[in-house]
Amino acid sequence: MAHLVGLLVGRERSFPDALISEVGKRQTDVSACYAKIDALRFDRPLPYDVLVDRISHDVTCYQPVLKHAVLHGTRVVNNPFWRIADDKFFNAALAHRLGLKVPKTYVLPQHSYGDDVTTESLTNLVYPIDWEGLVRDLGLPLYLKPHWGGGWRGVHRVHNLQEMLSVYDHSGNQTLIAQEEITWVQYVRCIVIGKEQVLPALWDPRRSHFERYTRAAESMPALTLEVEKRLVEDSRAICRALGYDMNTVEWAIREDGTAYAIDFMNSAPDLDVASLGEEKFRWAIEKMADLVITLAKEPARAPKHHWLKALA
């Protein structure tokens, strides 16, 4: 029986093209292609055994389509129900409960609201925010960033209270988190595929986009085997807990080797060859091909939702 994997992508081409080619080279009964999404009737399943979602965070009309696909038995990477619900504040709290080191983190009330929200709508909010107390707890500099999103978009390093208030005042209706800065000597991104396959890589956020992987080793020392082993184990623990089959986990490593989980809400991580470099790109393609072929051949296992029990 033939199985079909559909790739849902944006502008990227090197990753999906290489994955389609790699799946084809395996000479199994699984093939891969770019998914095609038309106006979709509610009772008509899509023709894909697996869908790899790389773009629904930006093209939001795909989100209900992906949930519909799960309902009809398609395996979606990553789980569209959780991907929409996830956020960086919850992630920090979860990692802490898992026993991992994370920066101290606060979630902040929005600065602005829509026209339908009045003063009476905000009865439960404590106001004003104790900004000075927050700064005393987190220290300076600290980071302000959106509670949902990726690609380091909207991330601000602030050095004093006035700078923090200026960023907050211009944040509109975004929900922000405030996070302690971790001083590091190494910064690492662990690429995680299928929750179990982990590739730790030095990654320097100070460099330009296409040099963060490829030139990171020029500005920081190599990982020790002990630290690398711990990062692999802890990245697995995070992705198992979140249910992500495709993710990156960012770690800041202090001089004493202590690792802090910084960001692991990267469910459509940058897997472009120009970013990763040839060796890491090849690893990602091979592991993703392994994953989608395995998922395509397995019986459909929908995530456990209340509606699934009703359909049993």
mmCIF file of N, CA and C in Angstrom, residues 92-159:
data_model
loop_
_atom_site.group_PDB
_atom_site.id
_atom_site.type_symbol
_atom_site.label_atom_id
_atom_site.label_comp_id
_atom_site.label_asym_id
_atom_site.label_seq_id
_atom_site.Cartn_x
_atom_site.Cartn_y
_atom_site.Cartn_z
ATOM 1 N N ALA A 92 8.787 27.736 30.265
ATOM 2 C CA ALA A 92 9.725 27.970 31.364
ATOM 3 C C ALA A 92 9.249 27.279 32.635
ATOM 4 N N ALA A 93 7.948 27.381 32.911
ATOM 5 C CA ALA A 93 7.398 26.745 34.106
ATOM 6 C C ALA A 93 7.501 25.225 34.019
ATOM 7 N N LEU A 94 7.237 24.667 32.836
ATOM 8 C CA LEU A 94 7.322 23.217 32.652
ATOM 9 C C LEU A 94 8.748 22.721 32.844
ATOM 10 N N ALA A 95 9.711 23.405 32.227
ATOM 11 C CA ALA A 95 11.109 22.986 32.363
ATOM 12 C C ALA A 95 11.548 23.030 33.823
ATOM 13 N N HIS A 96 11.089 24.050 34.542
ATOM 14 C CA HIS A 96 11.406 24.138 35.975
ATOM 15 C C HIS A 96 10.827 22.944 36.724
ATOM 16 N N ARG A 97 9.582 22.586 36.407
ATOM 17 C CA ARG A 97 8.954 21.428 37.061
ATOM 18 C C ARG A 97 9.654 20.127 36.682
ATOM 19 N N LEU A 98 10.290 20.091 35.526
ATOM 20 C CA LEU A 98 11.053 18.906 35.112
ATOM 21 C C LEU A 98 12.409 18.822 35.797
ATOM 22 N N GLY A 99 12.744 19.845 36.586
ATOM 23 C CA GLY A 99 14.010 19.844 37.312
ATOM 24 C C GLY A 99 15.162 20.463 36.557
ATOM 25 N N LEU A 100 14.866 21.192 35.476
ATOM 26 C CA LEU A 100 15.913 21.816 34.675
ATOM 27 C C LEU A 100 16.125 23.261 35.107
ATOM 28 N N LYS A 101 17.304 23.777 34.818
ATOM 29 C CA LYS A 101 17.610 25.170 35.110
ATOM 30 C C LYS A 101 16.996 26.055 34.027
ATOM 31 N N VAL A 102 16.257 27.080 34.455
ATOM 32 C CA VAL A 102 15.699 28.063 33.527
ATOM 33 C C VAL A 102 15.881 29.450 34.132
ATOM 34 N N PRO A 103 15.954 30.490 33.306
ATOM 35 C CA PRO A 103 16.019 31.847 33.848
ATOM 36 C C PRO A 103 14.719 32.186 34.584
ATOM 37 N N LYS A 104 14.819 32.999 35.620
ATOM 38 C CA LYS A 104 13.609 33.504 36.268
ATOM 39 C C LYS A 104 12.791 34.271 35.232
ATOM 40 N N THR A 105 11.487 34.016 35.206
ATOM 41 C CA THR A 105 10.638 34.531 34.130
ATOM 42 C C THR A 105 9.306 35.025 34.686
ATOM 43 N N TYR A 106 8.854 36.178 34.218
ATOM 44 C CA TYR A 106 7.539 36.728 34.543
ATOM 45 C C TYR A 106 6.737 36.882 33.256
ATOM 46 N N VAL A 107 5.419 36.671 33.344
ATOM 47 C CA VAL A 107 4.540 37.054 32.246
ATOM 48 C C VAL A 107 3.880 38.371 32.642
ATOM 49 N N LEU A 108 3.774 39.299 31.688
ATOM 50 C CA LEU A 108 3.293 40.650 31.967
ATOM 51 C C LEU A 108 1.905 40.874 31.372
ATOM 52 N N PRO A 109 1.074 41.684 32.032
ATOM 53 C CA PRO A 109 -0.182 42.096 31.399
ATOM 54 C C PRO A 109 0.101 42.864 30.108
ATOM 55 N N GLN A 110 -0.803 42.774 29.167
ATOM 56 C CA GLN A 110 -0.645 43.528 27.924
ATOM 57 C C GLN A 110 -0.628 45.028 28.212
ATOM 58 N N HIS A 111 0.020 45.770 27.335
ATOM 59 C CA HIS A 111 -0.011 47.229 27.440
ATOM 60 C C HIS A 111 -1.320 47.786 26.895
ATOM 61 N N SER A 112 -1.806 47.231 25.782
ATOM 62 C CA SER A 112 -2.995 47.763 25.116
ATOM 63 C C SER A 112 -3.976 46.639 24.806
ATOM 64 N N TYR A 113 -5.233 47.033 24.595
ATOM 65 C CA TYR A 113 -6.298 46.065 24.344
ATOM 66 C C TYR A 113 -7.180 46.579 23.209
ATOM 67 N N GLY A 114 -8.030 45.709 22.710
ATOM 68 C CA GLY A 114 -8.955 46.099 21.658
ATOM 69 C C GLY A 114 -10.031 47.040 22.165
ATOM 70 N N ASP A 115 -10.798 47.595 21.222
ATOM 71 C CA ASP A 115 -11.817 48.582 21.571
ATOM 72 C C ASP A 115 -12.900 48.020 22.478
ATOM 73 N N ASP A 116 -13.126 46.712 22.418
ATOM 74 C CA ASP A 116 -14.187 46.111 23.228
ATOM 75 C C ASP A 116 -13.772 45.892 24.678
ATOM 76 N N VAL A 117 -12.495 46.085 24.992
ATOM 77 C CA VAL A 117 -12.007 45.899 26.358
ATOM 78 C C VAL A 117 -11.959 47.259 27.043
ATOM 79 N N THR A 118 -12.713 47.389 28.136
ATOM 80 C CA THR A 118 -12.761 48.635 28.899
ATOM 81 C C THR A 118 -12.106 48.425 30.256
ATOM 82 N N THR A 119 -12.070 49.482 31.056
ATOM 83 C CA THR A 119 -11.516 49.378 32.411
ATOM 84 C C THR A 119 -12.248 48.305 33.206
ATOM 85 N N GLU A 120 -13.564 48.219 33.010
ATOM 86 C CA GLU A 120 -14.351 47.218 33.737
ATOM 87 C C GLU A 120 -13.973 45.796 33.329
ATOM 88 N N SER A 121 -13.441 45.634 32.129
ATOM 89 C CA SER A 121 -13.034 44.304 31.666
ATOM 90 C C SER A 121 -11.782 43.807 32.374
ATOM 91 N N LEU A 122 -11.044 44.724 33.013
ATOM 92 C CA LEU A 122 -9.737 44.392 33.594
ATOM 93 C C LEU A 122 -9.792 44.328 35.110
ATOM 94 N N THR A 123 -10.950 43.961 35.630
ATOM 95 C CA THR A 123 -11.162 43.930 37.080
ATOM 96 C C THR A 123 -10.129 43.081 37.804
ATOM 97 N N ASN A 124 -9.701 41.995 37.194
ATOM 98 C CA ASN A 124 -8.819 41.045 37.877
ATOM 99 C C ASN A 124 -7.348 41.436 37.854
ATOM 100 N N LEU A 125 -6.984 42.426 37.044
ATOM 101 C CA LEU A 125 -5.580 42.817 36.940
ATOM 102 C C LEU A 125 -5.168 43.717 38.098
ATOM 103 N N VAL A 126 -4.014 43.407 38.678
ATOM 104 C CA VAL A 126 -3.420 44.277 39.697
ATOM 105 C C VAL A 126 -2.629 45.366 38.973
ATOM 106 N N TYR A 127 -2.904 46.616 39.320
ATOM 107 C CA TYR A 127 -2.262 47.733 38.633
ATOM 108 C C TYR A 127 -1.922 48.812 39.642
ATOM 109 N N PRO A 128 -0.782 49.496 39.531
ATOM 110 C CA PRO A 128 0.231 49.327 38.487
ATOM 111 C C PRO A 128 1.136 48.123 38.739
ATOM 112 N N ILE A 129 1.853 47.706 37.714
ATOM 113 C CA ILE A 129 2.848 46.644 37.850
ATOM 114 C C ILE A 129 3.983 47.142 38.738
ATOM 115 N N ASP A 130 4.474 46.277 39.590
ATOM 116 C CA ASP A 130 5.621 46.621 40.446
ATOM 117 C C ASP A 130 6.904 46.458 39.633
ATOM 118 N N TRP A 131 7.180 47.425 38.776
ATOM 119 C CA TRP A 131 8.336 47.336 37.893
ATOM 120 C C TRP A 131 9.651 47.271 38.665
ATOM 121 N N GLU A 132 9.747 48.071 39.707
ATOM 122 C CA GLU A 132 10.997 48.101 40.472
ATOM 123 C C GLU A 132 11.242 46.768 41.170
ATOM 124 N N GLY A 133 10.181 46.153 41.698
ATOM 125 C CA GLY A 133 10.323 44.838 42.316
ATOM 126 C C GLY A 133 10.716 43.781 41.309
ATOM 127 N N LEU A 134 10.160 43.879 40.109
ATOM 128 C CA LEU A 134 10.506 42.930 39.047
ATOM 129 C C LEU A 134 11.984 43.047 38.686
ATOM 130 N N VAL A 135 12.467 44.279 38.574
ATOM 131 C CA VAL A 135 13.877 44.493 38.241
ATOM 132 C C VAL A 135 14.782 43.985 39.357
ATOM 133 N N ARG A 136 14.377 44.205 40.602
ATOM 134 C CA ARG A 136 15.189 43.703 41.724
ATOM 135 C C ARG A 136 15.311 42.191 41.671
ATOM 136 N N ASP A 137 14.238 41.514 41.289
ATOM 137 C CA ASP A 137 14.251 40.050 41.260
ATOM 138 C C ASP A 137 15.043 39.513 40.067
ATOM 139 N N LEU A 138 14.864 40.103 38.894
ATOM 140 C CA LEU A 138 15.503 39.588 37.683
ATOM 141 C C LEU A 138 16.910 40.125 37.483
ATOM 142 N N GLY A 139 17.188 41.302 38.015
ATOM 143 C CA GLY A 139 18.473 41.931 37.754
ATOM 144 C C GLY A 139 18.505 42.577 36.381
ATOM 145 N N LEU A 140 19.552 43.317 36.119
ATOM 146 C CA LEU A 140 19.754 43.985 34.837
ATOM 147 C C LEU A 140 21.121 43.625 34.280
ATOM 148 N N PRO A 141 21.254 43.547 32.955
ATOM 149 C CA PRO A 141 20.189 43.641 31.952
ATOM 150 C C PRO A 141 19.219 42.454 32.059
ATOM 151 N N LEU A 142 18.050 42.614 31.446
ATOM 152 C CA LEU A 142 17.078 41.528 31.351
ATOM 153 C C LEU A 142 16.485 41.550 29.950
ATOM 154 N N TYR A 143 15.711 40.521 29.647
ATOM 155 C CA TYR A 143 15.122 40.406 28.306
ATOM 156 C C TYR A 143 13.605 40.554 28.362
ATOM 157 N N LEU A 144 13.069 41.300 27.426
ATOM 158 C CA LEU A 144 11.637 41.326 27.156
ATOM 159 C C LEU A 144 11.413 40.679 25.798
ATOM 160 N N LYS A 145 10.464 39.774 25.736
ATOM 161 C CA LYS A 145 10.199 39.078 24.470
ATOM 162 C C LYS A 145 8.733 38.667 24.422
ATOM 163 N N PRO A 146 8.163 38.489 23.224
ATOM 164 C CA PRO A 146 6.788 38.000 23.120
ATOM 165 C C PRO A 146 6.658 36.605 23.739
ATOM 166 N N HIS A 147 5.516 36.351 24.355
ATOM 167 C CA HIS A 147 5.330 35.033 24.981
ATOM 168 C C HIS A 147 5.077 33.951 23.942
ATOM 169 N N TRP A 148 4.791 34.347 22.701
ATOM 170 C CA TRP A 148 4.531 33.393 21.612
ATOM 171 C C TRP A 148 5.275 33.889 20.382
ATOM 172 N N GLY A 149 6.035 32.997 19.765
ATOM 173 C CA GLY A 149 6.748 33.384 18.552
ATOM 174 C C GLY A 149 8.144 32.802 18.539
ATOM 175 N N GLY A 150 8.897 33.133 17.512
ATOM 176 C CA GLY A 150 10.240 32.579 17.369
ATOM 177 C C GLY A 150 11.097 33.441 16.474
ATOM 178 N N GLY A 151 12.246 32.897 16.107
ATOM 179 C CA GLY A 151 13.154 33.608 15.225
ATOM 180 C C GLY A 151 13.790 34.828 15.846
ATOM 181 N N TRP A 152 13.761 34.915 17.156
ATOM 182 C CA TRP A 152 14.314 36.064 17.883
ATOM 183 C C TRP A 152 13.625 37.370 17.486
ATOM 184 N N ARG A 153 12.415 37.285 16.928
ATOM 185 C CA ARG A 153 11.667 38.495 16.593
ATOM 186 C C ARG A 153 11.104 39.132 17.862
ATOM 187 N N GLY A 154 11.268 40.436 17.982
ATOM 188 C CA GLY A 154 10.705 41.167 19.110
ATOM 189 C C GLY A 154 11.427 40.966 20.419
ATOM 190 N N VAL A 155 12.646 40.414 20.383
ATOM 191 C CA VAL A 155 13.423 40.194 21.607
ATOM 192 C C VAL A 155 14.239 41.453 21.904
ATOM 193 N N HIS A 156 14.111 41.973 23.123
ATOM 194 C CA HIS A 156 14.810 43.195 23.518
ATOM 195 C C HIS A 156 15.637 42.941 24.780
ATOM 196 N N ARG A 157 16.891 43.319 24.732
ATOM 197 C CA ARG A 157 17.757 43.311 25.917
ATOM 198 C C ARG A 157 17.741 44.723 26.494
ATOM 199 N N VAL A 158 17.224 44.873 27.706
ATOM 200 C CA VAL A 158 17.077 46.205 28.298
ATOM 201 C C VAL A 158 18.032 46.360 29.472
ATOM 202 N N HIS A 159 18.570 47.571 29.631
ATOM 203 C CA HIS A 159 19.650 47.815 30.580
ATOM 204 C C HIS A 159 19.220 48.602 31.806
#
